[in-house]
JSON list of C-alpha atoms in Angstrom, two decimals:
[
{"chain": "A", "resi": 13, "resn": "UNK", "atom": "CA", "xyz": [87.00, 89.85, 106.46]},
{"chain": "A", "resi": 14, "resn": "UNK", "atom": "CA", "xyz": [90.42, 88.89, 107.80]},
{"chain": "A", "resi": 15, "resn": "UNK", "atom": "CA", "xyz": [90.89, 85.99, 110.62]},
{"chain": "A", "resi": 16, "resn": "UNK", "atom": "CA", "xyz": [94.36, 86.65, 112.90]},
{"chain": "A", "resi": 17, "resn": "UNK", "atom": "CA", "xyz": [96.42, 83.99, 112.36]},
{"chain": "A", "resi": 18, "resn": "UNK", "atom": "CA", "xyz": [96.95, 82.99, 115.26]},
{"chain": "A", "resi": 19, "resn": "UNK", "atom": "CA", "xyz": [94.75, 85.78, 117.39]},
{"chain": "A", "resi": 20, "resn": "UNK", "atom": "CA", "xyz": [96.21, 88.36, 118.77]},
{"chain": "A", "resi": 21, "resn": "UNK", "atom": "CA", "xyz": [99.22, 88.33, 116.60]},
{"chain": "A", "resi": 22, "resn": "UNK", "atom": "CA", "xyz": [100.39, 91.35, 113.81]},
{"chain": "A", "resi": 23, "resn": "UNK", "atom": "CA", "xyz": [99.23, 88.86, 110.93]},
{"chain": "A", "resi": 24, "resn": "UNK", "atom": "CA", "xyz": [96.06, 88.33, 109.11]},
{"chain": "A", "resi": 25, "resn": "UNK", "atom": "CA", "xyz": [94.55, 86.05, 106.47]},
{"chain": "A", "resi": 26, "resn": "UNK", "atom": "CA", "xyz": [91.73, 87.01, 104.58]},
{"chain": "A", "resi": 27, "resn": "UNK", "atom": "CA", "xyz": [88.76, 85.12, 103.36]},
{"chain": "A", "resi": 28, "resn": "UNK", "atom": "CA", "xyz": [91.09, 83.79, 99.80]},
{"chain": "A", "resi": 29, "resn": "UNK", "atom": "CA", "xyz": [94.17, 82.88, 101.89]},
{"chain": "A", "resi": 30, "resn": "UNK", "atom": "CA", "xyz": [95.51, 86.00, 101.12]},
{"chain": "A", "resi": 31, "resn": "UNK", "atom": "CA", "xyz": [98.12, 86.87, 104.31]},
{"chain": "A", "resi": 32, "resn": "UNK", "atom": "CA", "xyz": [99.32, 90.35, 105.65]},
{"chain": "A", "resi": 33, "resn": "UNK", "atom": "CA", "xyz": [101.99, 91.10, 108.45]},
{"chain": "A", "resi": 34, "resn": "UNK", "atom": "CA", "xyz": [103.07, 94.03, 109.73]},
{"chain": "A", "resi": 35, "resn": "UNK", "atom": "CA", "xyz": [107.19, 94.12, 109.66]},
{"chain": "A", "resi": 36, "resn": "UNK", "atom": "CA", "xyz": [108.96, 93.66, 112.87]},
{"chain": "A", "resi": 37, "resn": "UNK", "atom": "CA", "xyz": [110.66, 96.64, 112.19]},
{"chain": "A", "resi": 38, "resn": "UNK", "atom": "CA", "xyz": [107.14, 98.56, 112.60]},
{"chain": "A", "resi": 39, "resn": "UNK", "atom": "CA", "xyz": [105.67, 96.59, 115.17]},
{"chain": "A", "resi": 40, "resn": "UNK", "atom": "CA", "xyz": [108.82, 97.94, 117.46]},
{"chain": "A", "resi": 41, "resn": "UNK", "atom": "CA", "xyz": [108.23, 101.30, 115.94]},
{"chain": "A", "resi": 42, "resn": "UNK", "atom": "CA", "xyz": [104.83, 101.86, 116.73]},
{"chain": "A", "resi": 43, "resn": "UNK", "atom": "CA", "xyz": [104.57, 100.09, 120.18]},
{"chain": "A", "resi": 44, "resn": "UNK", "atom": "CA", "xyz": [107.64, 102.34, 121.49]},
{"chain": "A", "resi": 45, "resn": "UNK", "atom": "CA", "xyz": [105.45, 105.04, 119.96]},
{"chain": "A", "resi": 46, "resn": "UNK", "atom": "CA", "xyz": [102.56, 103.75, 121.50]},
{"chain": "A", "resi": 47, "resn": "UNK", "atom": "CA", "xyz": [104.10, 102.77, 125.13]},
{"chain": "A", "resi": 48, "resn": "UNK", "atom": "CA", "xyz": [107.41, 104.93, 126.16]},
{"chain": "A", "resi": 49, "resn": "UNK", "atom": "CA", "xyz": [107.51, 108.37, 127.26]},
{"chain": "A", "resi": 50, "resn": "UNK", "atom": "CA", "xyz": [109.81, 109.64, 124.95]},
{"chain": "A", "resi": 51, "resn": "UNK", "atom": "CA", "xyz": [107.29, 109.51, 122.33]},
{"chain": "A", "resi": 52, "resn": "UNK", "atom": "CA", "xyz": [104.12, 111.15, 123.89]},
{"chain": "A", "resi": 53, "resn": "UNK", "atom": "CA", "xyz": [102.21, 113.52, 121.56]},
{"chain": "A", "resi": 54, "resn": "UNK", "atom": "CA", "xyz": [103.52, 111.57, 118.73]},
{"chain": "A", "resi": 55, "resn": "UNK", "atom": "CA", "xyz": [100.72, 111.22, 116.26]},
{"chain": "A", "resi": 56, "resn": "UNK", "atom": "CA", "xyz": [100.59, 107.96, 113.11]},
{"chain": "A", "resi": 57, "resn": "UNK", "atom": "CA", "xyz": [99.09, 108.10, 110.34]},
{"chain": "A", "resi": 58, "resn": "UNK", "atom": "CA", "xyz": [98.52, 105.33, 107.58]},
{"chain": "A", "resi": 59, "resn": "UNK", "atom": "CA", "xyz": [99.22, 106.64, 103.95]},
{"chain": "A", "resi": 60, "resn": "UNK", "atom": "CA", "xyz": [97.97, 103.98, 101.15]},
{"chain": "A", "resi": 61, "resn": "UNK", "atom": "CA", "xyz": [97.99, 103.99, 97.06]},
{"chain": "A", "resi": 62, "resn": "UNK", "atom": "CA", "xyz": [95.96, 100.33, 97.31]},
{"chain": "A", "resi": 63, "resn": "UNK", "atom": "CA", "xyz": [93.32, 100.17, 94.61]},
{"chain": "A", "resi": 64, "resn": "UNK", "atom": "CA", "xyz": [91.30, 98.13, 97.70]},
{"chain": "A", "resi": 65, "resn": "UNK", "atom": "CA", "xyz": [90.89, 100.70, 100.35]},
{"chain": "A", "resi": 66, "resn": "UNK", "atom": "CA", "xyz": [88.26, 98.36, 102.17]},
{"chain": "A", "resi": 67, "resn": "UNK", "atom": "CA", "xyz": [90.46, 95.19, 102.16]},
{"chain": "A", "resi": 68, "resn": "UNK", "atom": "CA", "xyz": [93.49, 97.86, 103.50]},
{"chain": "A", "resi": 69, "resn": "UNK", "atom": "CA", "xyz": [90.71, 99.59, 106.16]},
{"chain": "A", "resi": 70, "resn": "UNK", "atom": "CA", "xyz": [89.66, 95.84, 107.23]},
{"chain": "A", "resi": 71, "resn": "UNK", "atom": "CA", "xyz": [93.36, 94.77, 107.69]},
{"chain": "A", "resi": 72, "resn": "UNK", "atom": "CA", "xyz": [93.85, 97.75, 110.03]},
{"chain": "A", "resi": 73, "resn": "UNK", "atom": "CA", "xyz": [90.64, 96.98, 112.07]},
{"chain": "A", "resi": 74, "resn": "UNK", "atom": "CA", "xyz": [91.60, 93.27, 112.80]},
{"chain": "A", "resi": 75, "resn": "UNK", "atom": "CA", "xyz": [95.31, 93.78, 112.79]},
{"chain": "A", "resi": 76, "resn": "UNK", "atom": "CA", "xyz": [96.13, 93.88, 116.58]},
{"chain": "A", "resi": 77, "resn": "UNK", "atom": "CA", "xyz": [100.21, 95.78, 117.10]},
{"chain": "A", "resi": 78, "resn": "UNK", "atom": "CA", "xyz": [99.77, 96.16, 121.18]},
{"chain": "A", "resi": 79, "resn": "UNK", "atom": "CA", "xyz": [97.39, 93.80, 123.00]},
{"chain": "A", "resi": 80, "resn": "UNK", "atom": "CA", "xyz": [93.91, 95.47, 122.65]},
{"chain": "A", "resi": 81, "resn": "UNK", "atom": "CA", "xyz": [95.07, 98.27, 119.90]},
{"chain": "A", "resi": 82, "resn": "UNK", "atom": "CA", "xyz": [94.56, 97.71, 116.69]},
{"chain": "A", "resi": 83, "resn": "UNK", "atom": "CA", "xyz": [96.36, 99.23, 113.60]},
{"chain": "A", "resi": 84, "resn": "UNK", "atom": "CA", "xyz": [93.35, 101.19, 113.02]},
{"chain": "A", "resi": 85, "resn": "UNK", "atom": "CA", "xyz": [93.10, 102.76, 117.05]},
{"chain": "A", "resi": 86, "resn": "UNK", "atom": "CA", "xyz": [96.99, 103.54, 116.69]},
{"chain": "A", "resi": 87, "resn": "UNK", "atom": "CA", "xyz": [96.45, 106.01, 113.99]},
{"chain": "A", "resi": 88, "resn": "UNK", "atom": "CA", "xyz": [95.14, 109.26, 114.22]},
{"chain": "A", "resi": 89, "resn": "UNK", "atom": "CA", "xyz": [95.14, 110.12, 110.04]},
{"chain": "A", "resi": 90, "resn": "UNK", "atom": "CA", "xyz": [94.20, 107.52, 107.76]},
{"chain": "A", "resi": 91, "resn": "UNK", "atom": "CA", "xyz": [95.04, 108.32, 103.56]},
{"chain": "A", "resi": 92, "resn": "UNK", "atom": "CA", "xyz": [94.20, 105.02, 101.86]},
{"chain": "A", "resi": 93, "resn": "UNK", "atom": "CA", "xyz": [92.79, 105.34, 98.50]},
{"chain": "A", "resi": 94, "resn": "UNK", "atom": "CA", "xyz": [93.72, 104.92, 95.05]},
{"chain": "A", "resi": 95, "resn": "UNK", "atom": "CA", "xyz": [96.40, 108.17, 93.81]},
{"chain": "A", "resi": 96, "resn": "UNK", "atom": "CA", "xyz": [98.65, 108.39, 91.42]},
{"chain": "A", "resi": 97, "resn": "UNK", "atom": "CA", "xyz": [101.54, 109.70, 93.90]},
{"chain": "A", "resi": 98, "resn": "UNK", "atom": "CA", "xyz": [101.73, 109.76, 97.48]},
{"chain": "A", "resi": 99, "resn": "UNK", "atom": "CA", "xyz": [102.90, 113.27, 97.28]},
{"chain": "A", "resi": 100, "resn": "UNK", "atom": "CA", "xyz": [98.56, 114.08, 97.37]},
{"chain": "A", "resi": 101, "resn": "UNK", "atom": "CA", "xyz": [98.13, 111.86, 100.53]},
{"chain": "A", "resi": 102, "resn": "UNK", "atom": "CA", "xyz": [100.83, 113.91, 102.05]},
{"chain": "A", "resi": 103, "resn": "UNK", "atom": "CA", "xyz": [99.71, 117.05, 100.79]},
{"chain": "A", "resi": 104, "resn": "UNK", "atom": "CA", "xyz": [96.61, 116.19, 102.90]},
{"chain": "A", "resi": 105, "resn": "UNK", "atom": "CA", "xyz": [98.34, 115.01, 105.74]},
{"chain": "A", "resi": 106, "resn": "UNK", "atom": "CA", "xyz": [100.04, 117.64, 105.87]},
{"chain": "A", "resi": 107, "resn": "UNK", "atom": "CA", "xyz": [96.87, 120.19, 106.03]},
{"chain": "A", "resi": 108, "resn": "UNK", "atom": "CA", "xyz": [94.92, 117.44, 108.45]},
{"chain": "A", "resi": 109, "resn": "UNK", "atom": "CA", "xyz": [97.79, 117.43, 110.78]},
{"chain": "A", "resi": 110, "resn": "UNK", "atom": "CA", "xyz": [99.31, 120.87, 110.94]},
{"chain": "A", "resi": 111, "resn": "UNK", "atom": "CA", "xyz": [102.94, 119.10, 111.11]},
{"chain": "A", "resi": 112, "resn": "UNK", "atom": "CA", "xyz": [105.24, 120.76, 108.06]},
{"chain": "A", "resi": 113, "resn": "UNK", "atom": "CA", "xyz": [106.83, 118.37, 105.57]},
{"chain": "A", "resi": 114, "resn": "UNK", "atom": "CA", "xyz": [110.60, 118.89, 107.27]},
{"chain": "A", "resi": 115, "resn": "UNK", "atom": "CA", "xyz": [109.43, 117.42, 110.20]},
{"chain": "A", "resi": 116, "resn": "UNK", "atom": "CA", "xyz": [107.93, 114.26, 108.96]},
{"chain": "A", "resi": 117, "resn": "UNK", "atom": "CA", "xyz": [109.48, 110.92, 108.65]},
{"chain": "A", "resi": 118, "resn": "UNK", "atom": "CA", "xyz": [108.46, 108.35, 106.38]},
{"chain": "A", "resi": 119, "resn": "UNK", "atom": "CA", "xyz": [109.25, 104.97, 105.34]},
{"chain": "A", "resi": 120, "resn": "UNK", "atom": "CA", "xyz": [108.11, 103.00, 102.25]},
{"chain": "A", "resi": 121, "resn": "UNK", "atom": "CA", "xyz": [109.06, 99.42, 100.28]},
{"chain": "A", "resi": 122, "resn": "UNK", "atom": "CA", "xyz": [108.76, 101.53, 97.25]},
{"chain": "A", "resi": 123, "resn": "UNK", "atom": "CA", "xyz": [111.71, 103.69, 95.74]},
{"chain": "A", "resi": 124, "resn": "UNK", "atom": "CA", "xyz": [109.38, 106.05, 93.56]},
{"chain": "A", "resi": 125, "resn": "UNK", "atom": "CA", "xyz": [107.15, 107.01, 96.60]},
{"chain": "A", "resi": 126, "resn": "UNK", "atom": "CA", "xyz": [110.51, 107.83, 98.41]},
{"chain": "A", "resi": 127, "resn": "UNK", "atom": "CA", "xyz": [111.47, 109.96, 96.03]},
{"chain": "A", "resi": 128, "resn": "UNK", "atom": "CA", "xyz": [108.38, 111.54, 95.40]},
{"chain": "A", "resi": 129, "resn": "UNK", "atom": "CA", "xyz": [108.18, 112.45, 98.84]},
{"chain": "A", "resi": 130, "resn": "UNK", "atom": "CA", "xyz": [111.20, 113.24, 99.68]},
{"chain": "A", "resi": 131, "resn": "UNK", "atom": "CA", "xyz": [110.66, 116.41, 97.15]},
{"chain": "A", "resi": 132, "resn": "UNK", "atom": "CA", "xyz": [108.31, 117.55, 99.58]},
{"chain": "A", "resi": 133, "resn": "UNK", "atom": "CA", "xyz": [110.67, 118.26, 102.39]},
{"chain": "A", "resi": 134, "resn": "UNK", "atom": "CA", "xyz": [109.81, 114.86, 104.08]},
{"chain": "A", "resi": 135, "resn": "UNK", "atom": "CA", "xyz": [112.76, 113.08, 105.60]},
{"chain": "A", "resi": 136, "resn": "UNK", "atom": "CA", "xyz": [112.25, 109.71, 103.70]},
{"chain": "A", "resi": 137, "resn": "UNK", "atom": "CA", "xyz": [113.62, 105.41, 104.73]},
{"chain": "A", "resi": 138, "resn": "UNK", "atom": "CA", "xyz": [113.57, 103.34, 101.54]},
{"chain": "A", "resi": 139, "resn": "UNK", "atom": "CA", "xyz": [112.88, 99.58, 103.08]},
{"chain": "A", "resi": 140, "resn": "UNK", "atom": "CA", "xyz": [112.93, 97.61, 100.40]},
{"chain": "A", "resi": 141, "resn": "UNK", "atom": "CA", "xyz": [111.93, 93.94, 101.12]},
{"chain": "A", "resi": 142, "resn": "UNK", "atom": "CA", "xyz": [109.84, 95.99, 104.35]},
{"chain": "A", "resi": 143, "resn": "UNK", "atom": "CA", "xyz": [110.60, 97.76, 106.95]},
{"chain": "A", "resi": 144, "resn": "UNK", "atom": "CA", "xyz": [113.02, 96.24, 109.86]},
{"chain": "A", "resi": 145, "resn": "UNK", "atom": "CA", "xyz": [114.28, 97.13, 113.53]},
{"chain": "A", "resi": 146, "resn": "UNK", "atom": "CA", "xyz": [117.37, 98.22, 111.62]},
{"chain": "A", "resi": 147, "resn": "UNK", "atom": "CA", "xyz": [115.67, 100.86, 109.66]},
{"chain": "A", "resi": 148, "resn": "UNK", "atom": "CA", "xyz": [113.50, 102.63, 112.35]},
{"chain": "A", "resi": 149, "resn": "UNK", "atom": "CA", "xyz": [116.89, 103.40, 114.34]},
{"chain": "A", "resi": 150, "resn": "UNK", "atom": "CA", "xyz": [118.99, 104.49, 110.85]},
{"chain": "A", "resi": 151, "resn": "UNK", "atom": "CA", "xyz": [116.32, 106.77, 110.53]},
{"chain": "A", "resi": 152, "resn": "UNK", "atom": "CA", "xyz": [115.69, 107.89, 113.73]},
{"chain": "A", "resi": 153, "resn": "UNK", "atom": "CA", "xyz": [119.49, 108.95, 113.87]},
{"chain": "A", "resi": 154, "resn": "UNK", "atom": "CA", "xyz": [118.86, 110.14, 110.73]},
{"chain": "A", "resi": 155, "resn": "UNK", "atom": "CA", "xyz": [116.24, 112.29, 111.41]},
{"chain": "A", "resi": 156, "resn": "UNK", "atom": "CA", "xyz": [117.77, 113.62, 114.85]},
{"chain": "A", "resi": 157, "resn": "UNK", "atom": "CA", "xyz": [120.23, 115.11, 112.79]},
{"chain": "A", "resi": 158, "resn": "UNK", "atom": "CA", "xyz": [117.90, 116.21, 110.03]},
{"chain": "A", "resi": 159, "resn": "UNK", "atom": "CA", "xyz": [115.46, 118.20, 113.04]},
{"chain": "A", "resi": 160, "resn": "UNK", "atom": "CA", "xyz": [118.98, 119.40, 113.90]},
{"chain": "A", "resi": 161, "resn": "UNK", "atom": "CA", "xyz": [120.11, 121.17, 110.58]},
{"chain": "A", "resi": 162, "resn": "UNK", "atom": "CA", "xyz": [116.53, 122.83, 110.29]},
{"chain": "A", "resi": 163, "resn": "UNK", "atom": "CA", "xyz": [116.55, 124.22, 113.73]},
{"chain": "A", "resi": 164, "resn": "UNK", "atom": "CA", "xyz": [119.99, 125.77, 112.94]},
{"chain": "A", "resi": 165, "resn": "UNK", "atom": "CA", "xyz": [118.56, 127.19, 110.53]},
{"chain": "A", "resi": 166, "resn": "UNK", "atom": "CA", "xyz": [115.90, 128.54, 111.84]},
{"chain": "A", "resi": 167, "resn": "UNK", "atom": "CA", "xyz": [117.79, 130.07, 114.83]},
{"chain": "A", "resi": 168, "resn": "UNK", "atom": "CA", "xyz": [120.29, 131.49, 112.03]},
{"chain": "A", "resi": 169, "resn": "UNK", "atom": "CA", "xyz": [117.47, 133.41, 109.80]},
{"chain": "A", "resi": 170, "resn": "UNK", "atom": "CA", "xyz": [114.58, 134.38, 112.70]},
{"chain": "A", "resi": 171, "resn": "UNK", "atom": "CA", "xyz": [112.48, 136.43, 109.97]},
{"chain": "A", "resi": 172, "resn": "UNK", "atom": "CA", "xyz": [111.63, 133.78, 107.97]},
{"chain": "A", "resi": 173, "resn": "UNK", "atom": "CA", "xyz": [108.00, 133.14, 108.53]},
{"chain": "A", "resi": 174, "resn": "UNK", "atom": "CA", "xyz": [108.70, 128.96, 109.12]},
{"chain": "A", "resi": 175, "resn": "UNK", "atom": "CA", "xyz": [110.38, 130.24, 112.38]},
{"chain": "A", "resi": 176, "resn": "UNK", "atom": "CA", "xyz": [107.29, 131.87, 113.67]},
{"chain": "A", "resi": 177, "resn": "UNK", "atom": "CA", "xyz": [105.26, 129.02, 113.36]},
{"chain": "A", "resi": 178, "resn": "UNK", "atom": "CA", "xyz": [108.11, 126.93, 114.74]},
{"chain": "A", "resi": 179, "resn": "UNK", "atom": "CA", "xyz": [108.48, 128.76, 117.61]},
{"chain": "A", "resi": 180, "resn": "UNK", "atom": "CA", "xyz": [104.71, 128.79, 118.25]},
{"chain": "A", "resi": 181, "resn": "UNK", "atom": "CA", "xyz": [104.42, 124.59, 118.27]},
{"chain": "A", "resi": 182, "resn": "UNK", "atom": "CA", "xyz": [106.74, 122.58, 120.39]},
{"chain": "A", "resi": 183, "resn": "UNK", "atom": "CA", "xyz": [105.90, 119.11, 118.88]},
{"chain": "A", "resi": 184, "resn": "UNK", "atom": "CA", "xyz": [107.91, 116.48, 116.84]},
{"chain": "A", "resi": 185, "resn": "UNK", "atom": "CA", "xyz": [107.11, 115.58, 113.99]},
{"chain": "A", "resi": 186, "resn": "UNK", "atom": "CA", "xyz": [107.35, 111.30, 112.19]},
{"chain": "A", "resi": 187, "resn": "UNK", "atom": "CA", "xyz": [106.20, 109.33, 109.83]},
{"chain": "A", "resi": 188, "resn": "UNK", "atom": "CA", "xyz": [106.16, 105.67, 110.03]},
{"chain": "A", "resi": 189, "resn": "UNK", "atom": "CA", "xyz": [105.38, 103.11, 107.37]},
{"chain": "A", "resi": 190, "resn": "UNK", "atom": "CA", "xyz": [104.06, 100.27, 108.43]},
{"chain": "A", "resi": 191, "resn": "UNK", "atom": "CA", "xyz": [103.09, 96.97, 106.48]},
{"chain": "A", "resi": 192, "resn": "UNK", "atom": "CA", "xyz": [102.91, 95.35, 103.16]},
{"chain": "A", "resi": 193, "resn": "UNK", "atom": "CA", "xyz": [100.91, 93.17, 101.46]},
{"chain": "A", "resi": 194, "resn": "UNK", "atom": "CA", "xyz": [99.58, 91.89, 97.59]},
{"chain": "A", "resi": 195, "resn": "UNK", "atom": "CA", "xyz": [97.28, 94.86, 97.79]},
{"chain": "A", "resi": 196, "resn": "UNK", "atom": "CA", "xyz": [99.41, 97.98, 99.15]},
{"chain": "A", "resi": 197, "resn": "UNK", "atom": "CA", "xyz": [101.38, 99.07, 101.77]},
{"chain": "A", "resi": 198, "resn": "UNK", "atom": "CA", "xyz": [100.77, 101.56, 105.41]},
{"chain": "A", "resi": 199, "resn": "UNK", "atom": "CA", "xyz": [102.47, 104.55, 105.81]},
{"chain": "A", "resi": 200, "resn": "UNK", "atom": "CA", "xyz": [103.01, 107.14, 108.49]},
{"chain": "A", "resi": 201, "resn": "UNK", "atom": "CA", "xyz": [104.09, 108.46, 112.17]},
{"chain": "A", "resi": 202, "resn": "UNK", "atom": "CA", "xyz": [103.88, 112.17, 113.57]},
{"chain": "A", "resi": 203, "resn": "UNK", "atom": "CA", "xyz": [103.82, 114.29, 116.96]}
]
């Protein structure tokens, strides 16, 4: 298991001195998510290649980003298994969630997974070295404008069958990556 070091804080330490923190960049993330307004109906999910999904599923139990919530209570999709690619987390995510790739937002420490989902449609942050304050509002802007260009076209090309089922759901869409240890990395946000 993991002790909080100290308790009640978004770091952990498990049983070989092995220490996880979330980033500050996703603790703001996921607490404005989590507290303001703006955000309500927004949905996280944690996406995870780690070859130790129990260590990762511990870290999320005892990991605490809002007084009383855990990482684990602040998601509502979990994919954290071994996988060659992301792109079958999100694939699954995807289904699980009903939210289409173009309205997703991810981050990840990891070029490759980037890249791999950004094929997807999913509007992708690289943080390399994690994920800071800094990145959640470049992407935020970022994504504003991407939700933007999509609904244009939509409005432009009303047969497409993407418009139907926009017009029929009224939610926004995120995904928010989270933290980053030896063992893997969290991924994930929606609405």
């Amino acid at each position: 298991g993991f002790r909080p070091q100290p308790l009640g804080t978004t770091r952990v330490v498990d049983k070989a001195g092995q220490q996880l923190q979330l980033h500050k960049g996703a603790v703001v993330a996921i607490r404005e998510i989590k507290t303001l307004d703006q955000w309500d109906g927004t949905q996280i999910a944690w996406a995870s290649r780690t070859d130790c999904p129990e260590w990762a599923q511990q870290a999320l139990v005892e990991m605490e980003v809002i007084k009383g919530m855990t990482l684990k209570a602040a998601a509502s999709f979990e994919e954290i298994y071994p996988v060659r690619s992301k792109v079958e987390q999100f694939e699954k995510l995807r289904r699980d969630s009903g939210c289409e790739y173009e309205e997703m937002l991810f981050f990840d420490n990891e070029e490759r997974n980037c890249n791999e989902v950004s094929r997807l449609g999913v509007l992708c942050k690289y943080t390399p070295g994690g994920m800071t304050e800094k990145h959640w509002r470049e992407a935020l802007v970022n994504y504003s404008k991407h939700i933007q260009v999509r609904m244009d076209d939509l409005v432009a090309n009303p047969e497409k069958p993407e418009v139907r089922r926009e017009q029929a759901r009224s939610r926004r869409t995120h995904s928010l990556g989270a933290a980053s240890g030896e063992q893997g990395d969290a991924a994930a946000v929606y609405s």
